[in-house]
C-alpha atoms as an extended CHARMM CRD file, in Angstrom:
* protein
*
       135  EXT
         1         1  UNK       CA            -60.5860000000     -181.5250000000       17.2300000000  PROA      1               0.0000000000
         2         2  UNK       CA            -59.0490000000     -180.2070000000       20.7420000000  PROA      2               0.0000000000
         3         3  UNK       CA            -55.6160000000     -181.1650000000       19.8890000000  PROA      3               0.0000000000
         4         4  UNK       CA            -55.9780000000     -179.5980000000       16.7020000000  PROA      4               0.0000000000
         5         5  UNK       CA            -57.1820000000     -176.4670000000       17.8500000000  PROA      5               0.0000000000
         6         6  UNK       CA            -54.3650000000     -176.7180000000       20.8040000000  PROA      6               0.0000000000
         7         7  UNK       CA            -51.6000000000     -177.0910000000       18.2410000000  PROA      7               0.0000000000
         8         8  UNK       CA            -52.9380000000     -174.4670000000       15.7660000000  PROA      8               0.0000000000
         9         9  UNK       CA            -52.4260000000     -172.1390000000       18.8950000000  PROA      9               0.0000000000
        10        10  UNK       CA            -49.0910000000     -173.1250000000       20.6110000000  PROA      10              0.0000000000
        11        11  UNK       CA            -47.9190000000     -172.7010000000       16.8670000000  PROA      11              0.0000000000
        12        12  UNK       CA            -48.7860000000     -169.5940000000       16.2540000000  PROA      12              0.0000000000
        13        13  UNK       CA            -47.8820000000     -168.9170000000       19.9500000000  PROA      13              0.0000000000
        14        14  UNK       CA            -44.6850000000     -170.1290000000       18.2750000000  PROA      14              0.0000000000
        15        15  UNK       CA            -44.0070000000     -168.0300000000       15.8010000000  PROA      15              0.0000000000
        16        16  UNK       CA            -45.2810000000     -164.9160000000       17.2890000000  PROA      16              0.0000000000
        17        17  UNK       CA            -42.0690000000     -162.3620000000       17.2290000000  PROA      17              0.0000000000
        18        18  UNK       CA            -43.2750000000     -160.9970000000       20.3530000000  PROA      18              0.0000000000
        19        19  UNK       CA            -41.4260000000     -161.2650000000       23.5240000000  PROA      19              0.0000000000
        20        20  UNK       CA            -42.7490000000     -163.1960000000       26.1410000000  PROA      20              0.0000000000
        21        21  UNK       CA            -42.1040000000     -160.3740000000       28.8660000000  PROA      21              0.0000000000
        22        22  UNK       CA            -40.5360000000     -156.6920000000       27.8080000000  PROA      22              0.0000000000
        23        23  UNK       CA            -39.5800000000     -154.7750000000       30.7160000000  PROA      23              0.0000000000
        24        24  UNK       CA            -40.3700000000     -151.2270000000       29.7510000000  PROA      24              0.0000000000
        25        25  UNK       CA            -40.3580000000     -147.2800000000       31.3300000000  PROA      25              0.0000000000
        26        26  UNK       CA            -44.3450000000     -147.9070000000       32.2780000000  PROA      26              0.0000000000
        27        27  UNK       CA            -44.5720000000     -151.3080000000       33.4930000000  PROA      27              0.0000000000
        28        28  UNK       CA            -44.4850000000     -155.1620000000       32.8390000000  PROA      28              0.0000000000
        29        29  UNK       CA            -46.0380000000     -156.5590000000       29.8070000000  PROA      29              0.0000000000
        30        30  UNK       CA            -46.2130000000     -159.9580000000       30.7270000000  PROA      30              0.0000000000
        31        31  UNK       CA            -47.5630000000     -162.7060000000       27.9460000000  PROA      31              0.0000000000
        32        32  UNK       CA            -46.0510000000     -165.7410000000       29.8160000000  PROA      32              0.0000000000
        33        33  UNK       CA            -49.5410000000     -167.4950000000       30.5840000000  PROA      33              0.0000000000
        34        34  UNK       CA            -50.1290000000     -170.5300000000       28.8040000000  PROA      34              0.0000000000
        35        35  UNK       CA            -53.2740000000     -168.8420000000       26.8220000000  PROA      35              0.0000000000
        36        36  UNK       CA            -50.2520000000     -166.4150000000       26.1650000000  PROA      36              0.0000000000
        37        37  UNK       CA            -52.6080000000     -163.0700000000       26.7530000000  PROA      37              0.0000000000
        38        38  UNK       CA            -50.7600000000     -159.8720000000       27.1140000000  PROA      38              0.0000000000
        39        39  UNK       CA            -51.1910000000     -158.5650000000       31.3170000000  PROA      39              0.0000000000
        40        40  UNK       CA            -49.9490000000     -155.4060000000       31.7370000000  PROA      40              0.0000000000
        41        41  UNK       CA            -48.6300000000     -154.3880000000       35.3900000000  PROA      41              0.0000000000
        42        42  UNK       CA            -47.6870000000     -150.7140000000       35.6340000000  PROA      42              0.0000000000
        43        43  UNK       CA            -44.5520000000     -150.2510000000       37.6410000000  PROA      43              0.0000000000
        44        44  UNK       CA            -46.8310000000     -147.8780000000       40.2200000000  PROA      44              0.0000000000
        45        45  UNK       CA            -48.6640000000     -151.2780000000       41.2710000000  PROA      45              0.0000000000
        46        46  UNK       CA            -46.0270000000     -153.1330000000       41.8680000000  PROA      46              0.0000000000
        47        47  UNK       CA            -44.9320000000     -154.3130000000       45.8660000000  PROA      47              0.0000000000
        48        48  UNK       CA            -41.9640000000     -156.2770000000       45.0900000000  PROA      48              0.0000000000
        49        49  UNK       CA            -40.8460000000     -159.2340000000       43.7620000000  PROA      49              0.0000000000
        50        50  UNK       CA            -40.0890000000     -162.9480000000       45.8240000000  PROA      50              0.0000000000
        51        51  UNK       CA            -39.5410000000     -166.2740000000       44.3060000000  PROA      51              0.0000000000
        52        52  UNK       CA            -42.4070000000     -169.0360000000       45.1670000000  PROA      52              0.0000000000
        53        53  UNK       CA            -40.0870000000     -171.9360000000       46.9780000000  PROA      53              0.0000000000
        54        54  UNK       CA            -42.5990000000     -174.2470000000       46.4290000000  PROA      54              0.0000000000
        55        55  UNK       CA            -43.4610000000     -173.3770000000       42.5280000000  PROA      55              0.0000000000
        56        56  UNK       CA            -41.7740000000     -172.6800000000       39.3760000000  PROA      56              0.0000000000
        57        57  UNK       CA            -42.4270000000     -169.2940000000       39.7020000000  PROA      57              0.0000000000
        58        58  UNK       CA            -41.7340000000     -165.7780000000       39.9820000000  PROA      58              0.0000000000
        59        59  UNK       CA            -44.3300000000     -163.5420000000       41.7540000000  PROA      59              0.0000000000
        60        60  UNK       CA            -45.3030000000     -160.2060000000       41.4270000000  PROA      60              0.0000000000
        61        61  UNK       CA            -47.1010000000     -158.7210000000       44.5750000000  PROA      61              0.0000000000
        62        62  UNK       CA            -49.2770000000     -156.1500000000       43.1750000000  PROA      62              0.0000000000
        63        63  UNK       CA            -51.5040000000     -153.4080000000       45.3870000000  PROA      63              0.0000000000
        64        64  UNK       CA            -54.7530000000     -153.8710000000       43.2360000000  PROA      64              0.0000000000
        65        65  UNK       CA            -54.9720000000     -157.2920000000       41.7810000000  PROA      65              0.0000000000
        66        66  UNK       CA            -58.6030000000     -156.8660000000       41.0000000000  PROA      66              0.0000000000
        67        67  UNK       CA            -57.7690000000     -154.2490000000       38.5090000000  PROA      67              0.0000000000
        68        68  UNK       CA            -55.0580000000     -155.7510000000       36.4840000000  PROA      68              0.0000000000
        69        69  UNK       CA            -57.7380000000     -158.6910000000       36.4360000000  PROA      69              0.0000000000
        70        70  UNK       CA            -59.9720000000     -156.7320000000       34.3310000000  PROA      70              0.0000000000
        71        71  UNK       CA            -57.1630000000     -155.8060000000       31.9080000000  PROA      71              0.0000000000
        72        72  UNK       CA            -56.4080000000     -159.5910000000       30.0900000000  PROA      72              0.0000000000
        73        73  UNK       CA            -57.7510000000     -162.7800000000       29.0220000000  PROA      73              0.0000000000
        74        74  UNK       CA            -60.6670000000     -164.0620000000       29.9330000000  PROA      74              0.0000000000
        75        75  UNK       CA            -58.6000000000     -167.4020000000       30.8850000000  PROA      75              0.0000000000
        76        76  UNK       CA            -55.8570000000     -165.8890000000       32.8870000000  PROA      76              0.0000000000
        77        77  UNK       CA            -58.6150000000     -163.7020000000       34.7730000000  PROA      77              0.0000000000
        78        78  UNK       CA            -60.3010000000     -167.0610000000       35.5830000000  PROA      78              0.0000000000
        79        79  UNK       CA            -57.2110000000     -167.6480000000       37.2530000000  PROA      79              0.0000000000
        80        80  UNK       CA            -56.1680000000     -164.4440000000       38.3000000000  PROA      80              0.0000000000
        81        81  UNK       CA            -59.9910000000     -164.4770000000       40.3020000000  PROA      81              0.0000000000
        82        82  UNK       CA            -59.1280000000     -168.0570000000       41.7040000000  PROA      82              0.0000000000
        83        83  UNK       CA            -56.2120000000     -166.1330000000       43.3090000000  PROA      83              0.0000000000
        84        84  UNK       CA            -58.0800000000     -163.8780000000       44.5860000000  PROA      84              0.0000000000
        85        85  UNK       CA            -60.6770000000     -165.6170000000       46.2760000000  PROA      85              0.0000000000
        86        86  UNK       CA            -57.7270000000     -167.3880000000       47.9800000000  PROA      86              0.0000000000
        87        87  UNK       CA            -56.3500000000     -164.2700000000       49.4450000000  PROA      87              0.0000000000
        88        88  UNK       CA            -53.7090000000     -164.2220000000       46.5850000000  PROA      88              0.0000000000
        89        89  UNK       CA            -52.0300000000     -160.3880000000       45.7500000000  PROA      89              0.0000000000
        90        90  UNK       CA            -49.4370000000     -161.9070000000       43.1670000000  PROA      90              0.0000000000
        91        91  UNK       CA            -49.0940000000     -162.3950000000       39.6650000000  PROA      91              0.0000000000
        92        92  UNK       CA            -47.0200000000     -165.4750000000       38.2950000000  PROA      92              0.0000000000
        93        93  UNK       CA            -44.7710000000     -165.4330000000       35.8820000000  PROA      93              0.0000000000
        94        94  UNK       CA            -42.8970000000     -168.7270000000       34.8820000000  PROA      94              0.0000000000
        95        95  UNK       CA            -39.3280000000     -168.2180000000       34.1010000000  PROA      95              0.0000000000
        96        96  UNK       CA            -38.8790000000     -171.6860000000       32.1620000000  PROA      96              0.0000000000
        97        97  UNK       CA            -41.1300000000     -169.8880000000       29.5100000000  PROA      97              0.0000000000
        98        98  UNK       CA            -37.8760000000     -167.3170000000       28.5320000000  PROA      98              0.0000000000
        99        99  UNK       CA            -35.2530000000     -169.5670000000       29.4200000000  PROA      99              0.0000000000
       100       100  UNK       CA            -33.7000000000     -168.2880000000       32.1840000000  PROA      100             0.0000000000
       101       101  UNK       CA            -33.5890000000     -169.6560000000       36.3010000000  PROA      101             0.0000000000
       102       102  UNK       CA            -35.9810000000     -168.2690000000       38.7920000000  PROA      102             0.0000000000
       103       103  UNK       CA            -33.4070000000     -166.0350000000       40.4740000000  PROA      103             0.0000000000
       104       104  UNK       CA            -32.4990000000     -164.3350000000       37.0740000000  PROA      104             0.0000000000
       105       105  UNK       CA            -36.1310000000     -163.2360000000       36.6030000000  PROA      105             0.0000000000
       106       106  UNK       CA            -36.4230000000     -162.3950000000       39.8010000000  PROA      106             0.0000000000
       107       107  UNK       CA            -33.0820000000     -160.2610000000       39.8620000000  PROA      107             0.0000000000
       108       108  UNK       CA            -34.4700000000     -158.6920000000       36.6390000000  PROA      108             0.0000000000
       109       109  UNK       CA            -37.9190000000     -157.7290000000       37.5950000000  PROA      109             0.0000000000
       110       110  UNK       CA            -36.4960000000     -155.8700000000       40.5210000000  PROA      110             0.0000000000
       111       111  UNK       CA            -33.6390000000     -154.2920000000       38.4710000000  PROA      111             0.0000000000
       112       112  UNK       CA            -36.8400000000     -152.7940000000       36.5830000000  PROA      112             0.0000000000
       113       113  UNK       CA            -38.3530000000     -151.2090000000       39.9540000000  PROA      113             0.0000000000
       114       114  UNK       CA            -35.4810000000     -149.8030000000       41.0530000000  PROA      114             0.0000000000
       115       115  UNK       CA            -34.9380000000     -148.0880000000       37.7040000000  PROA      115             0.0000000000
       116       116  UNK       CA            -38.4710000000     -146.8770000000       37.8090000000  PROA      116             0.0000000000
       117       117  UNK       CA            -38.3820000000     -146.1180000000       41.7800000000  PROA      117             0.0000000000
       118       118  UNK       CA            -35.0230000000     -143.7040000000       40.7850000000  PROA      118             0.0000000000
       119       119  UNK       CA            -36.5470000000     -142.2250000000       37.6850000000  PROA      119             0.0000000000
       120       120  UNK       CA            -39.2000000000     -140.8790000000       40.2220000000  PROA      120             0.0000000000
       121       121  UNK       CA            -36.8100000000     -139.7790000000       42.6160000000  PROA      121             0.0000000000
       122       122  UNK       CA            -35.3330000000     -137.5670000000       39.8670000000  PROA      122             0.0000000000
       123       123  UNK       CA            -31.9380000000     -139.8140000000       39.3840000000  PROA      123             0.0000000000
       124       124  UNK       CA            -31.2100000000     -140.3910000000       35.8060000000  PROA      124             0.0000000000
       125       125  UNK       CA            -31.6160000000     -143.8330000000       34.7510000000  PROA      125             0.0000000000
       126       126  UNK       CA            -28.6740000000     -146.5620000000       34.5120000000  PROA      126             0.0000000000
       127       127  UNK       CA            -28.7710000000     -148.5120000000       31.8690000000  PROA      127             0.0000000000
       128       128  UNK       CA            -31.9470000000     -150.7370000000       32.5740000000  PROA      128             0.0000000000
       129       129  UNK       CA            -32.6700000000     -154.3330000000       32.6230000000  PROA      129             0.0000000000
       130       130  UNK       CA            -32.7220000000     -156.0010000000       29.7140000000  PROA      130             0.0000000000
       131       131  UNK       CA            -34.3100000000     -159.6610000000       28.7430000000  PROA      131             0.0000000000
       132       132  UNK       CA            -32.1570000000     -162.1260000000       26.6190000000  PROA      132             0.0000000000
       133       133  UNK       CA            -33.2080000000     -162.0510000000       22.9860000000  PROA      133             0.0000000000
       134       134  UNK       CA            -35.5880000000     -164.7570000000       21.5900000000  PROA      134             0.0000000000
       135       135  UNK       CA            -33.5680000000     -166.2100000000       18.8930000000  PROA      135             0.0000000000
């Protein structure tokens, strides 16, 4: 019955025409997790970006984890609370999920601040970052 119920949802996680992370004008819609719920990080909460040595990951330092907790999945704020209770102010996002290498992500997520951090310094924007296409 779990397996079942585990393949009916990383099937229709699948086929879901959604991208896995869109970097947009507001923020990062992130639905990388495994339970593949959407997390939202507005551009205004985000530190910076470093690549975890250790991990597979990409992490987002974020000013106000607690809040972007109460914004997704109750699975991902289990973990997300985990974090916290550990000191943690990051969000992970696991590049192997869309393909590309840690340092691509992370290259990309901070092309994405620094086009929001210009278009609120009044520059016009270059052309921002864009994600390779799911195909």
């Amino acid at each position: 019955l779990v397996l079942g119920i585990n393949g009916l949802h990383f099937l229709r996680r699948a086929l879901d025409p959604r991208p896995r992370l869109a970097l947009e004008e507001e923020g990062i819609r992130d639905r990388t997790s495994i339970g593949s719920v959407e997390l939202f990080i507005p551009w205004e909460e985000v530190e910076g970006v470093q690549v975890n040595p250790g991990r597979g990951t990409v992490e987002v330092r974020v000013k106000d984890p607690l809040r972007l907790r109460r914004t997704t999945g109750w699975v991902r704020r289990l973990w997300m609370t985990i974090g916290g209770l550990a000191g943690k102010k990051t969000i992970s996002i696991n590049p192997g999920f869309l393909g590309l290498k840690k340092l691509e992500l992370a290259d990309l997520l901070e092309e994405g601040l620094i086009a929001y951090e210009r278009s609120r310094l009044g520059f016009g924007s270059e052309n921002g970052p864009a994600l390779p296409s799911e195909g």
